[in-house]
Structures are given as C-alpha cells and as structure tokens.
Amino acid sequence: QGLLVESGGGLVQAGGSLRLSCAASGRTFSSVTMGWFRQAPGKEREFVASIRWSGSTYYADSVKGRFTISRDNAKNTVYLQMNSLKPEDTAVYFCAARSTAAWGLRDSDYDYWGQGTQVTVSS
C-alpha cells in the first residue's frame, strides 16, 4: 500500500508562485516515476509533469519553462514549483505515482493518487 498527501495549494495572484509538496508513505517511491496532474472545473484531468527515479523530467507544453518538478528520495517527497502563474492554471492538483520506472503521461499509467490540493490564480 502507498499513500500520497499533497500540500501547498492556495490562492495567489497572476504572476505569483506556489510550491506544492507530495509526501509519500506506506512504501518507498524512490525507484518509480512520479507525476503531477491537474483538473480544472468542467474539464478532464490533464498531465502536468513527471519525474523518473534518475531525476529526468518531462512537462506539458502549457507549463514548460514555468513549472519545475523535483524529488527528494531520502524524504520520499516530490515537489512542483510553479512560477509565473496564470488564471488558467487554476485547478485541483494531484500527485501520482507509478508502480514502475517507466515514463507515464496518462493518468491511467499511475497506480497511486493523492487527494488533491486546490490552486486558484486570480487575475
């Protein structure tokens, strides 16, 4: 079993920054791919970023250059640094983990999910 708990969401003005954290427990996730997804009201959940055990990263075009995913395997924690936030970034952000080290860009690739944290960007 594994448990993911997100934190760090909130309300921020456009152009501001937030840092999301995802603390994992119940098992170690240091050797598997972790990811962040988001879901805006009335929309499907979409991929944001992922990071492999090696530290290699991949981003959605919509956040590339503004968001940075990182991980601290010693703390079993993944982060999402979000800069230059835009109103269209408003969504519930979910942390997810695969059971393998392979890349994953679809939510169906992931086996463990957090409960989500709300990010609201005002204009």
PDB file of C-alpha atoms in Angstrom:
ATOM      1  CA  GLN A   1       0.000   0.000   0.000  1.00  0.00           C
ATOM      2  CA  GLY A   2       1.070   3.571  -0.576  1.00  0.00           C
ATOM      3  CA  LEU A   3      -0.314   6.916   0.479  1.00  0.00           C
ATOM      4  CA  LEU A   4       0.303  10.272  -1.164  1.00  0.00           C
ATOM      5  CA  VAL A   5      -0.582  13.533   0.537  1.00  0.00           C
ATOM      6  CA  GLU A   6      -0.357  16.867  -1.273  1.00  0.00           C
ATOM      7  CA  SER A   7       0.075  20.246   0.373  1.00  0.00           C
ATOM      8  CA  GLY A   8       0.961  23.801  -0.581  1.00  0.00           C
ATOM      9  CA  GLY A   9      -2.053  24.823  -2.607  1.00  0.00           C
ATOM     10  CA  GLY A  10      -3.805  28.139  -2.124  1.00  0.00           C
ATOM     11  CA  LEU A  11      -4.844  31.436  -3.639  1.00  0.00           C
ATOM     12  CA  VAL A  12      -2.264  33.519  -5.488  1.00  0.00           C
ATOM     13  CA  GLN A  13      -2.340  36.460  -7.872  1.00  0.00           C
ATOM     14  CA  ALA A  14      -1.369  36.067 -11.504  1.00  0.00           C
ATOM     15  CA  GLY A  15       2.393  36.183 -11.865  1.00  0.00           C
ATOM     16  CA  GLY A  16       2.923  34.729  -8.425  1.00  0.00           C
ATOM     17  CA  SER A  17       4.426  31.433  -7.291  1.00  0.00           C
ATOM     18  CA  LEU A  18       3.442  28.397  -5.283  1.00  0.00           C
ATOM     19  CA  ARG A  19       5.277  25.247  -4.297  1.00  0.00           C
ATOM     20  CA  LEU A  20       3.335  22.031  -3.998  1.00  0.00           C
ATOM     21  CA  SER A  21       4.629  19.086  -1.998  1.00  0.00           C
ATOM     22  CA  CYS A  22       3.651  15.435  -2.169  1.00  0.00           C
ATOM     23  CA  ALA A  23       4.665  13.322   0.797  1.00  0.00           C
ATOM     24  CA  ALA A  24       4.607   9.582   0.245  1.00  0.00           C
ATOM     25  CA  SER A  25       4.247   6.950   2.929  1.00  0.00           C
ATOM     26  CA  GLY A  26       3.482   3.269   3.265  1.00  0.00           C
ATOM     27  CA  ARG A  27       6.129   2.276   0.759  1.00  0.00           C
ATOM     28  CA  THR A  28       9.129   3.805  -0.907  1.00  0.00           C
ATOM     29  CA  PHE A  29       8.586   5.564  -4.220  1.00  0.00           C
ATOM     30  CA  SER A  30      12.237   6.416  -4.834  1.00  0.00           C
ATOM     31  CA  SER A  31      12.606   3.975  -7.731  1.00  0.00           C
ATOM     32  CA  VAL A  32       9.401   4.751  -9.623  1.00  0.00           C
ATOM     33  CA  THR A  33       8.089   7.561 -11.774  1.00  0.00           C
ATOM     34  CA  MET A  34       6.111  10.288 -10.013  1.00  0.00           C
ATOM     35  CA  GLY A  35       3.838  12.809 -11.643  1.00  0.00           C
ATOM     36  CA  TRP A  36       1.584  15.798 -11.186  1.00  0.00           C
ATOM     37  CA  PHE A  37      -1.792  16.164 -12.858  1.00  0.00           C
ATOM     38  CA  ARG A  38      -4.467  18.829 -12.615  1.00  0.00           C
ATOM     39  CA  GLN A  39      -8.193  19.104 -13.152  1.00  0.00           C
ATOM     40  CA  ALA A  40      -9.986  22.373 -13.765  1.00  0.00           C
ATOM     41  CA  PRO A  41     -13.749  22.715 -13.253  1.00  0.00           C
ATOM     42  CA  GLY A  42     -15.668  21.092 -16.089  1.00  0.00           C
ATOM     43  CA  LYS A  43     -12.521  19.686 -17.668  1.00  0.00           C
ATOM     44  CA  GLU A  44     -10.781  16.335 -17.731  1.00  0.00           C
ATOM     45  CA  ARG A  45      -7.734  15.689 -15.623  1.00  0.00           C
ATOM     46  CA  GLU A  46      -4.572  16.543 -17.546  1.00  0.00           C
ATOM     47  CA  PHE A  47      -0.885  15.753 -17.273  1.00  0.00           C
ATOM     48  CA  VAL A  48       1.368  18.480 -15.880  1.00  0.00           C
ATOM     49  CA  ALA A  49       4.805  16.980 -15.220  1.00  0.00           C
ATOM     50  CA  SER A  50       6.597  13.766 -14.357  1.00  0.00           C
ATOM     51  CA  ILE A  51       9.960  12.758 -12.949  1.00  0.00           C
ATOM     52  CA  ARG A  52      11.786   9.459 -13.096  1.00  0.00           C
ATOM     53  CA  TRP A  53      13.902   7.964 -10.333  1.00  0.00           C
ATOM     54  CA  SER A  54      17.004   9.345 -12.066  1.00  0.00           C
ATOM     55  CA  GLY A  55      15.703  12.890 -11.958  1.00  0.00           C
ATOM     56  CA  SER A  56      14.789  13.085 -15.637  1.00  0.00           C
ATOM     57  CA  THR A  57      11.739  15.268 -16.149  1.00  0.00           C
ATOM     58  CA  TYR A  58       9.007  15.832 -18.699  1.00  0.00           C
ATOM     59  CA  TYR A  59       6.496  18.687 -18.873  1.00  0.00           C
ATOM     60  CA  ALA A  60       3.281  19.550 -20.591  1.00  0.00           C
ATOM     61  CA  ASP A  61       3.791  22.338 -23.127  1.00  0.00           C
ATOM     62  CA  SER A  62       1.431  24.580 -21.183  1.00  0.00           C
ATOM     63  CA  VAL A  63       3.719  24.680 -18.138  1.00  0.00           C
ATOM     64  CA  LYS A  64       7.154  24.249 -19.688  1.00  0.00           C
ATOM     65  CA  GLY A  65       9.520  26.974 -18.548  1.00  0.00           C
ATOM     66  CA  ARG A  66       7.258  27.978 -15.651  1.00  0.00           C
ATOM     67  CA  PHE A  67       6.912  24.826 -13.546  1.00  0.00           C
ATOM     68  CA  THR A  68       9.666  22.628 -12.141  1.00  0.00           C
ATOM     69  CA  ILE A  69       9.179  19.129 -10.781  1.00  0.00           C
ATOM     70  CA  SER A  70      11.753  17.710  -8.383  1.00  0.00           C
ATOM     71  CA  ARG A  71      12.075  14.926  -5.868  1.00  0.00           C
ATOM     72  CA  ASP A  72      13.876  14.183  -2.644  1.00  0.00           C
ATOM     73  CA  ASN A  73      14.113  10.405  -2.450  1.00  0.00           C
ATOM     74  CA  ALA A  74      15.509  10.499   1.070  1.00  0.00           C
ATOM     75  CA  LYS A  75      12.313  12.235   2.181  1.00  0.00           C
ATOM     76  CA  ASN A  76      10.050  10.253  -0.165  1.00  0.00           C
ATOM     77  CA  THR A  77       8.705  13.598  -1.375  1.00  0.00           C
ATOM     78  CA  VAL A  78       8.011  15.174  -4.751  1.00  0.00           C
ATOM     79  CA  TYR A  79       7.662  18.900  -5.378  1.00  0.00           C
ATOM     80  CA  LEU A  80       6.132  21.110  -8.012  1.00  0.00           C
ATOM     81  CA  GLN A  81       7.478  24.661  -8.093  1.00  0.00           C
ATOM     82  CA  MET A  82       5.041  26.841 -10.020  1.00  0.00           C
ATOM     83  CA  ASN A  83       6.181  30.280 -11.161  1.00  0.00           C
ATOM     84  CA  SER A  84       4.567  32.944 -13.343  1.00  0.00           C
ATOM     85  CA  LEU A  85       1.164  31.517 -12.548  1.00  0.00           C
ATOM     86  CA  LYS A  86      -1.755  32.319 -14.823  1.00  0.00           C
ATOM     87  CA  PRO A  87      -5.514  32.212 -14.160  1.00  0.00           C
ATOM     88  CA  GLU A  88      -5.717  29.209 -16.500  1.00  0.00           C
ATOM     89  CA  ASP A  89      -3.506  27.272 -14.055  1.00  0.00           C
ATOM     90  CA  THR A  90      -6.416  27.252 -11.617  1.00  0.00           C
ATOM     91  CA  ALA A  91      -7.252  23.625 -10.853  1.00  0.00           C
ATOM     92  CA  VAL A  92      -7.060  20.856  -8.310  1.00  0.00           C
ATOM     93  CA  TYR A  93      -3.542  19.460  -8.498  1.00  0.00           C
ATOM     94  CA  PHE A  94      -2.961  15.759  -7.911  1.00  0.00           C
ATOM     95  CA  CYS A  95       0.218  13.888  -7.114  1.00  0.00           C
ATOM     96  CA  ALA A  96       0.529  10.397  -8.579  1.00  0.00           C
ATOM     97  CA  ALA A  97       2.963   7.501  -8.566  1.00  0.00           C
ATOM     98  CA  ARG A  98       3.529   4.641 -10.934  1.00  0.00           C
ATOM     99  CA  SER A  99       4.485   1.128  -9.918  1.00  0.00           C
ATOM    100  CA  THR A 100       7.329   1.159 -12.444  1.00  0.00           C
ATOM    101  CA  ALA A 101      10.216   3.357 -13.513  1.00  0.00           C
ATOM    102  CA  ALA A 102       8.812   3.895 -16.996  1.00  0.00           C
ATOM    103  CA  TRP A 103       7.574   7.247 -18.226  1.00  0.00           C
ATOM    104  CA  GLY A 104       3.864   7.948 -17.846  1.00  0.00           C
ATOM    105  CA  LEU A 105       1.871  10.758 -19.423  1.00  0.00           C
ATOM    106  CA  ARG A 106      -1.659   9.398 -18.959  1.00  0.00           C
ATOM    107  CA  ASP A 107      -3.492   9.208 -15.682  1.00  0.00           C
ATOM    108  CA  SER A 108      -4.178   5.533 -16.427  1.00  0.00           C
ATOM    109  CA  ASP A 109      -0.408   4.934 -16.208  1.00  0.00           C
ATOM    110  CA  TYR A 110      -0.428   5.758 -12.499  1.00  0.00           C
ATOM    111  CA  ASP A 111      -1.397   3.462  -9.654  1.00  0.00           C
ATOM    112  CA  TYR A 112      -1.338   5.716  -6.586  1.00  0.00           C
ATOM    113  CA  TRP A 113      -3.063   9.073  -6.203  1.00  0.00           C
ATOM    114  CA  GLY A 114      -3.268  11.799  -3.622  1.00  0.00           C
ATOM    115  CA  GLN A 115      -6.475  13.545  -2.662  1.00  0.00           C
ATOM    116  CA  GLY A 116      -5.574  16.758  -4.486  1.00  0.00           C
ATOM    117  CA  THR A 117      -4.856  20.328  -3.463  1.00  0.00           C
ATOM    118  CA  GLN A 118      -6.634  23.405  -4.815  1.00  0.00           C
ATOM    119  CA  VAL A 119      -4.659  26.066  -6.642  1.00  0.00           C
ATOM    120  CA  THR A 120      -6.500  29.258  -7.514  1.00  0.00           C
ATOM    121  CA  VAL A 121      -4.865  32.032  -9.522  1.00  0.00           C
ATOM    122  CA  SER A 122      -6.656  35.360  -9.561  1.00  0.00           C
ATOM    123  CA  SER A 123      -6.304  37.860 -12.390  1.00  0.00           C
TER     124      SER A 123
END
